Protein backbone atom coordinates (compact mmCIF):
# COMPACT_ATOMS: atom_id res chain seq x y z
CA UNK A 1 0.00 0.00 0.00
CA UNK A 2 1.18 3.56 -0.78
CA UNK A 3 2.52 5.47 2.20
CA UNK A 4 0.23 8.56 2.46
CA UNK A 5 2.90 10.59 4.29
CA UNK A 6 5.55 10.13 1.61
CA UNK A 7 5.48 13.02 -0.89
CA UNK A 8 5.83 12.90 -4.64
CA UNK A 9 9.01 14.94 -4.67
CA UNK A 10 11.38 16.34 -7.25
CA UNK A 11 14.45 17.02 -5.16
CA UNK A 12 14.57 15.06 -1.91
CA UNK A 13 17.10 12.33 -2.74
CA UNK A 14 15.43 11.69 -6.11
CA UNK A 15 17.88 9.14 -7.57
CA UNK A 16 18.34 7.01 -4.48
CA UNK A 17 17.25 3.36 -4.58
CA UNK A 18 17.55 0.56 -2.03
CA UNK A 19 20.99 -0.54 -3.25
CA UNK A 20 22.31 3.02 -2.86
CA UNK A 21 21.06 3.21 0.72
CA UNK A 22 22.63 -0.15 1.57
CA UNK A 23 25.90 0.93 0.00
CA UNK A 24 25.96 4.24 1.91
CA UNK A 25 25.21 2.33 5.12
CA UNK A 26 28.07 -0.11 4.60
CA UNK A 27 30.46 2.73 3.72
CA UNK A 28 29.51 4.59 6.87
CA UNK A 29 29.17 1.78 9.39
CA UNK A 30 30.79 -1.25 7.73
CA UNK A 31 34.26 -2.58 8.37
CA UNK A 32 36.74 0.15 7.46
CA UNK A 33 39.48 -0.45 4.92
CA UNK A 34 37.18 -2.70 2.89
CA UNK A 35 38.04 -0.64 -0.12
CA UNK A 36 41.70 0.21 0.40
CA UNK A 37 43.04 -2.15 -2.23
CA UNK A 38 41.02 -0.47 -4.98
CA UNK A 39 41.14 3.23 -5.73
CA UNK A 40 37.47 4.16 -6.06
CA UNK A 41 38.11 7.59 -7.56
CA UNK A 42 40.20 6.04 -10.33
CA UNK A 43 37.55 3.39 -10.99
CA UNK A 44 34.93 6.11 -11.33
CA UNK A 45 37.18 8.23 -13.55
CA UNK A 46 37.90 5.27 -15.83
CA UNK A 47 34.24 4.28 -16.13
CA UNK A 48 33.26 7.86 -16.81
CA UNK A 49 36.00 8.26 -19.46
CA UNK A 50 34.75 5.10 -21.16
CA UNK A 51 31.16 6.33 -21.10
CA UNK A 52 31.91 9.81 -22.43
CA UNK A 53 34.80 8.79 -24.68
CA UNK A 54 37.09 11.58 -23.52
CA UNK A 55 40.80 11.38 -22.79
CA UNK A 56 41.16 13.07 -19.40
CA UNK A 57 38.77 12.92 -16.48
CA UNK A 58 39.18 14.23 -12.91
CA UNK A 59 36.79 13.67 -10.02
CA UNK A 60 36.02 16.44 -7.52
CA UNK A 61 33.59 16.87 -4.65
CA UNK A 62 31.15 18.93 -6.77
CA UNK A 63 30.52 20.54 -10.11
CA UNK A 64 31.67 23.76 -8.44
CA UNK A 65 35.10 22.32 -7.54
CA UNK A 66 35.37 20.83 -11.05
CA UNK A 67 34.69 24.23 -12.62
CA UNK A 68 37.19 25.85 -10.24
CA UNK A 69 39.81 23.35 -11.43
CA UNK A 70 39.09 24.08 -15.11
CA UNK A 71 39.14 27.85 -14.61
CA UNK A 72 42.39 27.74 -12.63
CA UNK A 73 43.98 25.50 -15.27
CA UNK A 74 43.00 27.89 -18.07
CA UNK A 75 45.32 30.51 -16.50
CA UNK A 76 43.58 33.46 -18.13
CA UNK A 77 44.45 37.02 -17.17
CA UNK A 78 42.71 38.21 -13.98
CA UNK A 79 39.60 40.20 -14.87
CA UNK A 80 39.02 38.25 -18.11
CA UNK A 81 35.36 37.95 -19.01
CA UNK A 82 33.68 34.55 -18.87
CA UNK A 83 30.30 34.68 -20.61
CA UNK A 84 27.48 32.52 -19.34
CA UNK A 85 23.73 32.55 -19.55
CA UNK A 86 21.41 34.13 -17.05
CA UNK A 87 18.71 31.68 -15.93
CA UNK A 88 21.27 29.74 -14.02
CA UNK A 89 22.35 28.92 -10.48
CA UNK A 90 24.80 30.88 -8.33
CA UNK A 91 26.82 27.60 -8.26
CA UNK A 92 27.74 28.25 -11.91
CA UNK A 93 28.62 31.92 -11.37
CA UNK A 94 30.55 31.99 -8.09
CA UNK A 95 33.48 29.80 -9.24
CA UNK A 96 34.11 32.33 -12.05
CA UNK A 97 34.39 35.15 -9.54
CA UNK A 98 36.43 33.07 -7.08
CA UNK A 99 38.95 32.43 -9.90
CA UNK A 100 39.36 36.20 -10.37
CA UNK A 101 37.42 36.42 -13.64
CA UNK A 102 34.37 38.53 -14.48
CA UNK A 103 31.06 36.78 -15.24
CA UNK A 104 29.12 38.41 -18.10
CA UNK A 105 25.50 37.39 -18.39
CA UNK A 106 24.05 36.49 -21.78
CA UNK A 107 20.30 36.14 -22.21
CA UNK A 108 18.71 32.74 -22.76
CA UNK A 109 16.68 31.67 -25.80
CA UNK A 110 13.30 29.95 -25.96
CA UNK A 111 15.05 26.64 -25.14
CA UNK A 112 16.28 28.09 -21.81
CA UNK A 113 19.84 27.93 -23.16
CA UNK A 114 22.46 30.53 -24.04
CA UNK A 115 21.18 32.80 -26.82
CA UNK A 116 23.70 32.86 -29.66
CA UNK A 117 22.30 36.20 -30.86
CA UNK A 118 22.81 37.87 -27.47
CA UNK A 119 26.23 36.24 -27.10
CA UNK A 120 27.41 38.00 -30.29
CA UNK A 121 26.22 41.35 -28.92
CA UNK A 122 27.98 41.02 -25.58
CA UNK A 123 31.49 40.06 -26.71
CA UNK A 124 34.09 42.68 -25.72
CA UNK A 125 37.88 42.95 -25.89
CA UNK A 126 38.06 41.32 -22.45
CA UNK A 127 35.95 38.25 -23.38
CA UNK A 128 38.01 35.07 -23.15
CA UNK A 129 35.63 32.16 -22.49
CA UNK A 130 32.02 31.10 -22.98
CA UNK A 131 30.30 28.64 -20.66
CA UNK A 132 27.33 26.91 -22.20
CA UNK A 133 24.71 25.21 -20.01
CA UNK A 134 22.35 22.53 -21.28
CA UNK A 135 19.50 23.67 -19.06
CA UNK A 136 17.15 21.01 -17.64
CA UNK A 137 18.94 18.47 -19.88
CA UNK A 138 17.96 20.21 -23.15
CA UNK A 139 21.11 20.46 -25.31
CA UNK A 140 22.11 23.97 -26.40
CA UNK A 141 22.65 25.07 -30.02
CA UNK A 142 26.26 23.90 -30.19
CA UNK A 143 26.94 24.53 -33.91
CA UNK A 144 26.12 28.22 -33.65
CA UNK A 145 27.85 28.73 -30.28
CA UNK A 146 30.98 26.90 -31.42
CA UNK A 147 31.06 29.01 -34.57
CA UNK A 148 30.93 32.23 -32.52
CA UNK A 149 33.66 30.95 -30.21
CA UNK A 150 35.90 30.02 -33.17
CA UNK A 151 35.35 33.36 -34.90
CA UNK A 152 36.18 35.31 -31.75
CA UNK A 153 38.92 33.12 -30.31
CA UNK A 154 36.88 32.28 -27.21
CA UNK A 155 37.41 29.16 -25.12
CA UNK A 156 34.29 26.99 -24.91
CA UNK A 157 33.44 25.32 -21.59
CA UNK A 158 30.35 23.13 -21.22
CA UNK A 159 28.37 23.14 -17.98
CA UNK A 160 26.79 19.67 -18.06
CA UNK A 161 25.43 19.78 -14.50
CA UNK A 162 21.92 19.06 -15.86
CA UNK A 163 22.69 16.96 -18.87
CA UNK A 164 24.80 13.81 -18.39
CA UNK A 165 23.80 11.56 -21.31
CA UNK A 166 22.20 14.23 -23.51
CA UNK A 167 23.28 14.40 -27.16
CA UNK A 168 23.55 17.08 -29.81
CA UNK A 169 23.52 15.79 -33.42
CA UNK A 170 24.82 12.41 -32.25
CA UNK A 171 27.64 13.72 -30.01
CA UNK A 172 27.42 13.54 -26.21
CA UNK A 173 27.29 16.90 -24.44
CA UNK A 174 30.57 17.49 -22.65
CA UNK A 175 32.61 16.69 -25.77
CA UNK A 176 32.13 19.89 -27.77
CA UNK A 177 34.37 22.40 -25.99
CA UNK A 178 37.89 22.67 -24.63
CA UNK A 179 36.64 21.37 -21.26
CA UNK A 180 33.41 20.40 -19.54
CA UNK A 181 32.17 19.62 -16.07
CA UNK A 182 29.41 17.45 -14.64
CA UNK A 183 27.63 17.37 -11.30
CA UNK A 184 26.68 14.39 -9.15
CA UNK A 185 24.81 16.60 -6.72
CA UNK A 186 21.77 15.29 -4.85
CA UNK A 187 19.25 16.28 -7.53
CA UNK A 188 21.27 15.86 -10.71
CA UNK A 189 21.29 13.08 -13.36
CA UNK A 190 23.16 10.74 -10.99
CA UNK A 191 23.97 11.51 -7.36
CA UNK A 192 26.45 10.94 -4.59
CA UNK A 193 25.03 13.96 -2.71
CA UNK A 194 28.13 16.05 -3.53
CA UNK A 195 30.36 15.19 -6.49
CA UNK A 196 31.49 16.24 -9.93
CA UNK A 197 33.85 15.63 -12.80
CA UNK A 198 36.07 17.82 -14.98
CA UNK A 199 36.84 16.48 -18.46
CA UNK A 200 39.01 17.53 -21.38
CA UNK A 201 40.77 16.13 -24.44
CA UNK A 202 43.49 18.79 -24.23
CA UNK A 203 46.70 17.26 -22.83
CA UNK A 204 48.17 20.53 -21.58
CA UNK A 205 44.98 21.59 -19.81
CA UNK A 206 44.64 18.09 -18.36
CA UNK A 207 48.13 18.30 -16.86
CA UNK A 208 47.15 21.53 -15.07
CA UNK A 209 43.81 20.17 -13.84
CA UNK A 210 45.65 17.10 -12.49
CA UNK A 211 48.11 19.36 -10.64
CA UNK A 212 45.20 21.32 -9.17
CA UNK A 213 43.47 18.09 -8.10
CA UNK A 214 46.70 16.89 -6.49
CA UNK A 215 47.17 20.14 -4.58
CA UNK A 216 43.72 20.65 -3.03
CA UNK A 217 43.34 17.50 -0.95
CA UNK A 218 40.25 15.70 0.35
CA UNK A 219 37.37 17.16 2.36
CA UNK A 220 37.26 16.23 6.05
CA UNK A 221 36.06 12.82 7.28
CA UNK A 222 33.15 14.55 9.06
CA UNK A 223 32.05 16.23 5.82
CA UNK A 224 32.17 12.91 3.96
CA UNK A 225 30.14 11.20 6.70
CA UNK A 226 27.59 13.98 6.51
CA UNK A 227 27.05 13.15 2.81
CA UNK A 228 26.89 9.38 3.46
CA UNK A 229 24.16 9.96 6.02
CA UNK A 230 22.03 11.82 3.49
CA UNK A 231 20.54 8.91 1.51
CA UNK A 232 20.10 6.86 4.69
CA UNK A 233 18.22 9.48 6.71
CA UNK A 234 16.21 10.61 3.69
CA UNK A 235 15.03 7.15 2.72
CA UNK A 236 14.59 5.63 6.16
CA UNK A 237 13.34 8.52 8.31
CA UNK A 238 12.55 11.78 6.54
CA UNK A 239 10.63 10.75 3.41
CA UNK A 240 8.49 7.95 4.92
CA UNK A 241 7.14 10.41 7.50
CA UNK A 242 7.53 13.60 5.50
CA UNK A 243 4.09 15.13 5.83
CA UNK A 244 3.82 14.50 9.58
CA UNK A 245 7.31 14.83 11.05
CA UNK A 246 9.84 14.31 8.27
CA UNK A 247 9.88 17.87 6.98
CA UNK A 248 10.63 19.22 10.46
CA UNK A 249 13.36 16.62 10.96
CA UNK A 250 14.92 17.67 7.65
CA UNK A 251 15.16 21.28 8.85
CA UNK A 252 16.50 20.12 12.23
CA UNK A 253 19.12 17.82 10.67
CA UNK A 254 20.28 20.57 8.31
CA UNK A 255 20.29 23.22 11.04
CA UNK A 256 22.37 20.96 13.31
CA UNK A 257 24.72 20.05 10.38
CA UNK A 258 23.88 16.35 10.56
CA UNK A 259 22.85 16.78 6.92
CA UNK A 260 24.28 19.22 4.38
CA UNK A 261 22.42 21.74 2.26
CA UNK A 262 22.98 21.86 -1.50
CA UNK A 263 24.06 25.50 -1.30
CA UNK A 264 25.82 27.06 1.69
CA UNK A 265 24.48 30.44 2.90
CA UNK A 266 27.91 31.95 2.19
CA UNK A 267 27.49 31.23 -1.52
CA UNK A 268 24.35 33.37 -1.59
CA UNK A 269 26.65 36.21 -0.56
CA UNK A 270 29.28 35.28 -3.12
CA UNK A 271 31.69 33.62 -0.66
CA UNK A 272 33.23 30.12 -0.93
CA UNK A 273 32.54 27.52 1.78
CA UNK A 274 35.70 25.84 3.11
CA UNK A 275 34.85 22.48 1.47
CA UNK A 276 35.44 23.86 -2.08
CA UNK A 277 37.57 23.10 -4.00
CA UNK A 278 38.27 19.53 -2.86
CA UNK A 279 38.76 16.10 -4.39
CA UNK A 280 36.02 13.51 -4.38
CA UNK A 281 36.43 11.25 -1.34
CA UNK A 282 36.62 7.51 -2.13
CA UNK A 283 33.35 6.70 -0.36
CA UNK A 284 31.40 9.18 -2.50
CA UNK A 285 33.16 7.90 -5.63
CA UNK A 286 31.82 4.42 -4.81
CA UNK A 287 28.29 5.82 -4.50
CA UNK A 288 28.70 7.74 -7.78
CA UNK A 289 30.00 4.66 -9.61
CA UNK A 290 27.00 2.64 -8.43
CA UNK A 291 24.76 5.35 -9.88
CA UNK A 292 26.76 5.67 -13.11
CA UNK A 293 26.04 2.00 -13.79
CA UNK A 294 22.32 2.87 -13.71
CA UNK A 295 22.57 6.02 -15.85
CA UNK A 296 21.17 4.52 -19.06
CA UNK A 297 18.21 3.10 -17.16
CA UNK A 298 17.64 6.44 -15.38
CA UNK A 299 17.77 8.38 -18.65
CA UNK A 300 15.48 5.99 -20.53
CA UNK A 301 13.00 6.40 -17.66
CA UNK A 302 13.30 10.21 -17.79
CA UNK A 303 12.57 10.20 -21.53
CA UNK A 304 9.58 7.89 -21.12
CA UNK A 305 8.09 10.12 -18.42
CA UNK A 306 8.74 13.22 -20.55
CA UNK A 307 6.75 11.62 -23.38
CA UNK A 308 3.93 10.97 -20.96
CA UNK A 309 3.98 14.57 -19.65
CA UNK A 310 3.87 15.94 -23.22
CA UNK A 311 0.85 13.81 -23.90
CA UNK A 312 -0.97 14.34 -20.60
CA UNK A 313 -0.46 18.12 -20.57
CA UNK A 314 -1.09 18.82 -24.25
CA UNK A 315 -4.54 20.28 -23.58
CA UNK A 316 -3.47 22.52 -20.70
CA UNK A 317 -2.40 26.18 -20.92
CA UNK A 318 1.24 25.49 -20.08
CA UNK A 319 4.22 26.25 -22.31
CA UNK A 320 5.76 22.80 -22.67
CA UNK A 321 9.50 22.23 -23.21
CA UNK A 322 10.69 22.64 -26.81
CA UNK A 323 10.99 19.42 -28.82
CA UNK A 324 14.42 19.55 -30.43
CA UNK A 325 14.54 17.01 -33.27
CA UNK A 326 18.30 17.15 -33.86
CA UNK A 327 19.05 16.59 -30.15
CA UNK A 328 18.53 13.92 -27.53
CA UNK A 329 17.29 15.65 -24.38
CA UNK A 330 17.51 13.95 -20.99
CA UNK A 331 14.91 16.03 -19.07
CA UNK A 332 16.56 16.38 -15.67
CA UNK A 333 13.32 18.17 -14.96
CA UNK A 334 10.28 18.49 -17.23
CA UNK A 335 10.05 22.28 -17.12
CA UNK A 336 6.81 23.99 -18.08
CA UNK A 337 5.90 27.67 -17.95
CA UNK A 338 2.78 29.32 -16.57
CA UNK A 339 2.05 32.89 -15.44
CA UNK A 340 0.65 31.63 -12.12
CA UNK A 341 3.61 29.33 -11.39
CA UNK A 342 4.16 30.53 -7.82
CA UNK A 343 0.55 29.92 -6.86
CA UNK A 344 0.46 26.53 -8.58
CA UNK A 345 3.61 25.42 -6.76
CA UNK A 346 2.25 26.64 -3.44
CA UNK A 347 -0.99 24.68 -3.97
CA UNK A 348 0.91 21.57 -5.03
CA UNK A 349 3.05 21.58 -1.90
CA UNK A 350 -0.10 21.64 0.22
CA UNK A 351 -1.12 18.40 -1.51
CA UNK A 352 2.24 16.74 -0.79
CA UNK A 353 3.25 17.11 -4.46
CA UNK A 354 6.66 18.71 -4.08
CA UNK A 355 7.16 20.03 -7.60
CA UNK A 356 10.15 22.28 -8.34
CA UNK A 357 10.69 25.99 -8.90
CA UNK A 358 14.05 26.30 -10.76
CA UNK A 359 14.51 29.19 -11.72
CA UNK A 360 12.65 31.85 -9.79
CA UNK A 361 15.25 34.53 -10.53
CA UNK A 362 17.84 35.00 -13.34
CA UNK A 363 20.49 33.79 -10.89
CA UNK A 364 18.93 31.27 -8.53
CA UNK A 365 18.28 30.57 -5.64
CA UNK A 366 16.02 33.60 -5.25
CA UNK A 367 17.75 34.75 -2.03
CA UNK A 368 21.15 35.07 -3.75
CA UNK A 369 22.22 38.69 -3.48
CA UNK A 370 22.29 39.85 -7.17
CA UNK A 371 25.12 42.35 -6.54
CA UNK A 372 27.41 39.57 -5.29
CA UNK A 373 27.04 37.58 -8.54
CA UNK A 374 27.18 40.69 -10.72
CA UNK A 375 23.78 40.37 -12.40
CA UNK A 376 22.36 43.73 -13.54
CA UNK A 377 18.60 44.00 -13.90
CA UNK A 378 17.38 44.56 -17.45
CA UNK A 379 20.38 42.90 -19.15
CA UNK A 380 18.68 39.57 -19.90
CA UNK A 381 14.96 40.14 -20.64
CA UNK A 382 14.08 36.54 -21.58
CA UNK A 383 15.66 35.19 -18.39
CA UNK A 384 13.78 37.79 -16.35
CA UNK A 385 10.54 36.99 -18.14
CA UNK A 386 10.87 33.21 -17.67
CA UNK A 387 12.03 33.44 -14.05
CA UNK A 388 9.13 32.99 -11.72
CA UNK A 389 6.99 31.33 -14.41
CA UNK A 390 8.73 27.96 -14.23
CA UNK A 391 7.24 24.79 -12.85
CA UNK A 392 9.55 21.75 -12.85
CA UNK A 393 8.01 18.30 -12.87
CA UNK A 394 9.92 15.23 -11.70
CA UNK A 395 11.26 12.60 -14.12
CA UNK A 396 13.56 10.62 -11.80
CA UNK A 397 13.64 6.86 -11.33
CA UNK A 398 11.42 6.89 -8.23
CA UNK A 399 8.51 8.50 -10.10
CA UNK A 400 6.03 6.11 -11.67
CA UNK A 401 3.77 6.62 -14.68
CA UNK A 402 0.85 6.59 -12.28
CA UNK A 403 2.40 9.46 -10.35
CA UNK A 404 2.90 11.42 -13.59
CA UNK A 405 -0.82 11.05 -14.17
CA UNK A 406 -1.56 12.31 -10.65
CA UNK A 407 0.65 15.35 -11.27
CA UNK A 408 -0.91 15.99 -14.69
CA UNK A 409 -4.41 15.73 -13.25
CA UNK A 410 -3.50 18.24 -10.56
CA UNK A 411 -2.04 20.61 -13.16
CA UNK A 412 -5.06 20.38 -15.45
CA UNK A 413 -7.64 20.89 -12.74
CA UNK A 414 -6.10 23.86 -10.97
CA UNK A 415 -9.08 26.15 -11.33
CA UNK A 416 -11.21 23.61 -9.45
CA UNK A 417 -8.94 23.69 -6.37
C1 LIG B 1 23.56 24.96 -13.97
C2 LIG B 1 24.45 24.48 -12.87
N1 LIG B 1 25.78 24.57 -13.01
C3 LIG B 1 26.61 24.14 -12.06
C4 LIG B 1 26.15 23.58 -10.89
C5 LIG B 1 27.13 23.15 -9.84
O1 LIG B 1 27.10 21.78 -9.58
P1 LIG B 1 27.36 21.24 -8.11
O2 LIG B 1 26.11 21.42 -7.31
O3 LIG B 1 27.74 19.82 -8.26
O4 LIG B 1 28.48 22.06 -7.55
C6 LIG B 1 24.77 23.46 -10.71
C7 LIG B 1 24.20 22.84 -9.49
O5 LIG B 1 23.89 23.38 -8.53
C8 LIG B 1 23.90 23.92 -11.71
O6 LIG B 1 22.56 23.84 -11.56
Short mmCIF file of C-alpha atoms and ligand atoms in Angstrom, two decimals, residues 61-65 67 87-93 131 133 135 159-162 181-188 193-196 262-263 267 276 332 358-359, ligand 1:
data_model
loop_
_atom_site.label_atom_id
_atom_site.label_comp_id
_atom_site.label_asym_id
_atom_site.label_seq_id
_atom_site.Cartn_x
_atom_site.Cartn_y
_atom_site.Cartn_z
CA UNK A 61 33.59 16.87 -4.65
CA UNK A 62 31.15 18.93 -6.77
CA UNK A 63 30.52 20.54 -10.11
CA UNK A 64 31.67 23.76 -8.44
CA UNK A 65 35.10 22.32 -7.54
CA UNK A 67 34.69 24.23 -12.62
CA UNK A 87 18.71 31.68 -15.93
CA UNK A 88 21.27 29.74 -14.02
CA UNK A 89 22.35 28.92 -10.48
CA UNK A 90 24.80 30.88 -8.33
CA UNK A 91 26.82 27.60 -8.26
CA UNK A 92 27.74 28.25 -11.91
CA UNK A 93 28.62 31.92 -11.37
CA UNK A 131 30.30 28.64 -20.66
CA UNK A 133 24.71 25.21 -20.01
CA UNK A 135 19.50 23.67 -19.06
CA UNK A 159 28.37 23.14 -17.98
CA UNK A 160 26.79 19.67 -18.06
CA UNK A 161 25.43 19.78 -14.50
CA UNK A 162 21.92 19.06 -15.86
CA UNK A 181 32.17 19.62 -16.07
CA UNK A 182 29.41 17.45 -14.64
CA UNK A 183 27.63 17.37 -11.30
CA UNK A 184 26.68 14.39 -9.15
CA UNK A 185 24.81 16.60 -6.72
CA UNK A 186 21.77 15.29 -4.85
CA UNK A 187 19.25 16.28 -7.53
CA UNK A 188 21.27 15.86 -10.71
CA UNK A 193 25.03 13.96 -2.71
CA UNK A 194 28.13 16.05 -3.53
CA UNK A 195 30.36 15.19 -6.49
CA UNK A 196 31.49 16.24 -9.93
CA UNK A 262 22.98 21.86 -1.50
CA UNK A 263 24.06 25.50 -1.30
CA UNK A 267 27.49 31.23 -1.52
CA UNK A 276 35.44 23.86 -2.08
CA UNK A 332 16.56 16.38 -15.67
CA UNK A 358 14.05 26.30 -10.76
CA UNK A 359 14.51 29.19 -11.72
C1 LIG B 1 23.56 24.96 -13.97
C2 LIG B 1 24.45 24.48 -12.87
N1 LIG B 1 25.78 24.57 -13.01
C3 LIG B 1 26.61 24.14 -12.06
C4 LIG B 1 26.15 23.58 -10.89
C5 LIG B 1 27.13 23.15 -9.84
O1 LIG B 1 27.10 21.78 -9.58
P1 LIG B 1 27.36 21.24 -8.11
O2 LIG B 1 26.11 21.42 -7.31
O3 LIG B 1 27.74 19.82 -8.26
O4 LIG B 1 28.48 22.06 -7.55
C6 LIG B 1 24.77 23.46 -10.71
C7 LIG B 1 24.20 22.84 -9.49
O5 LIG B 1 23.89 23.38 -8.53
C8 LIG B 1 23.90 23.92 -11.71
O6 LIG B 1 22.56 23.84 -11.56
#
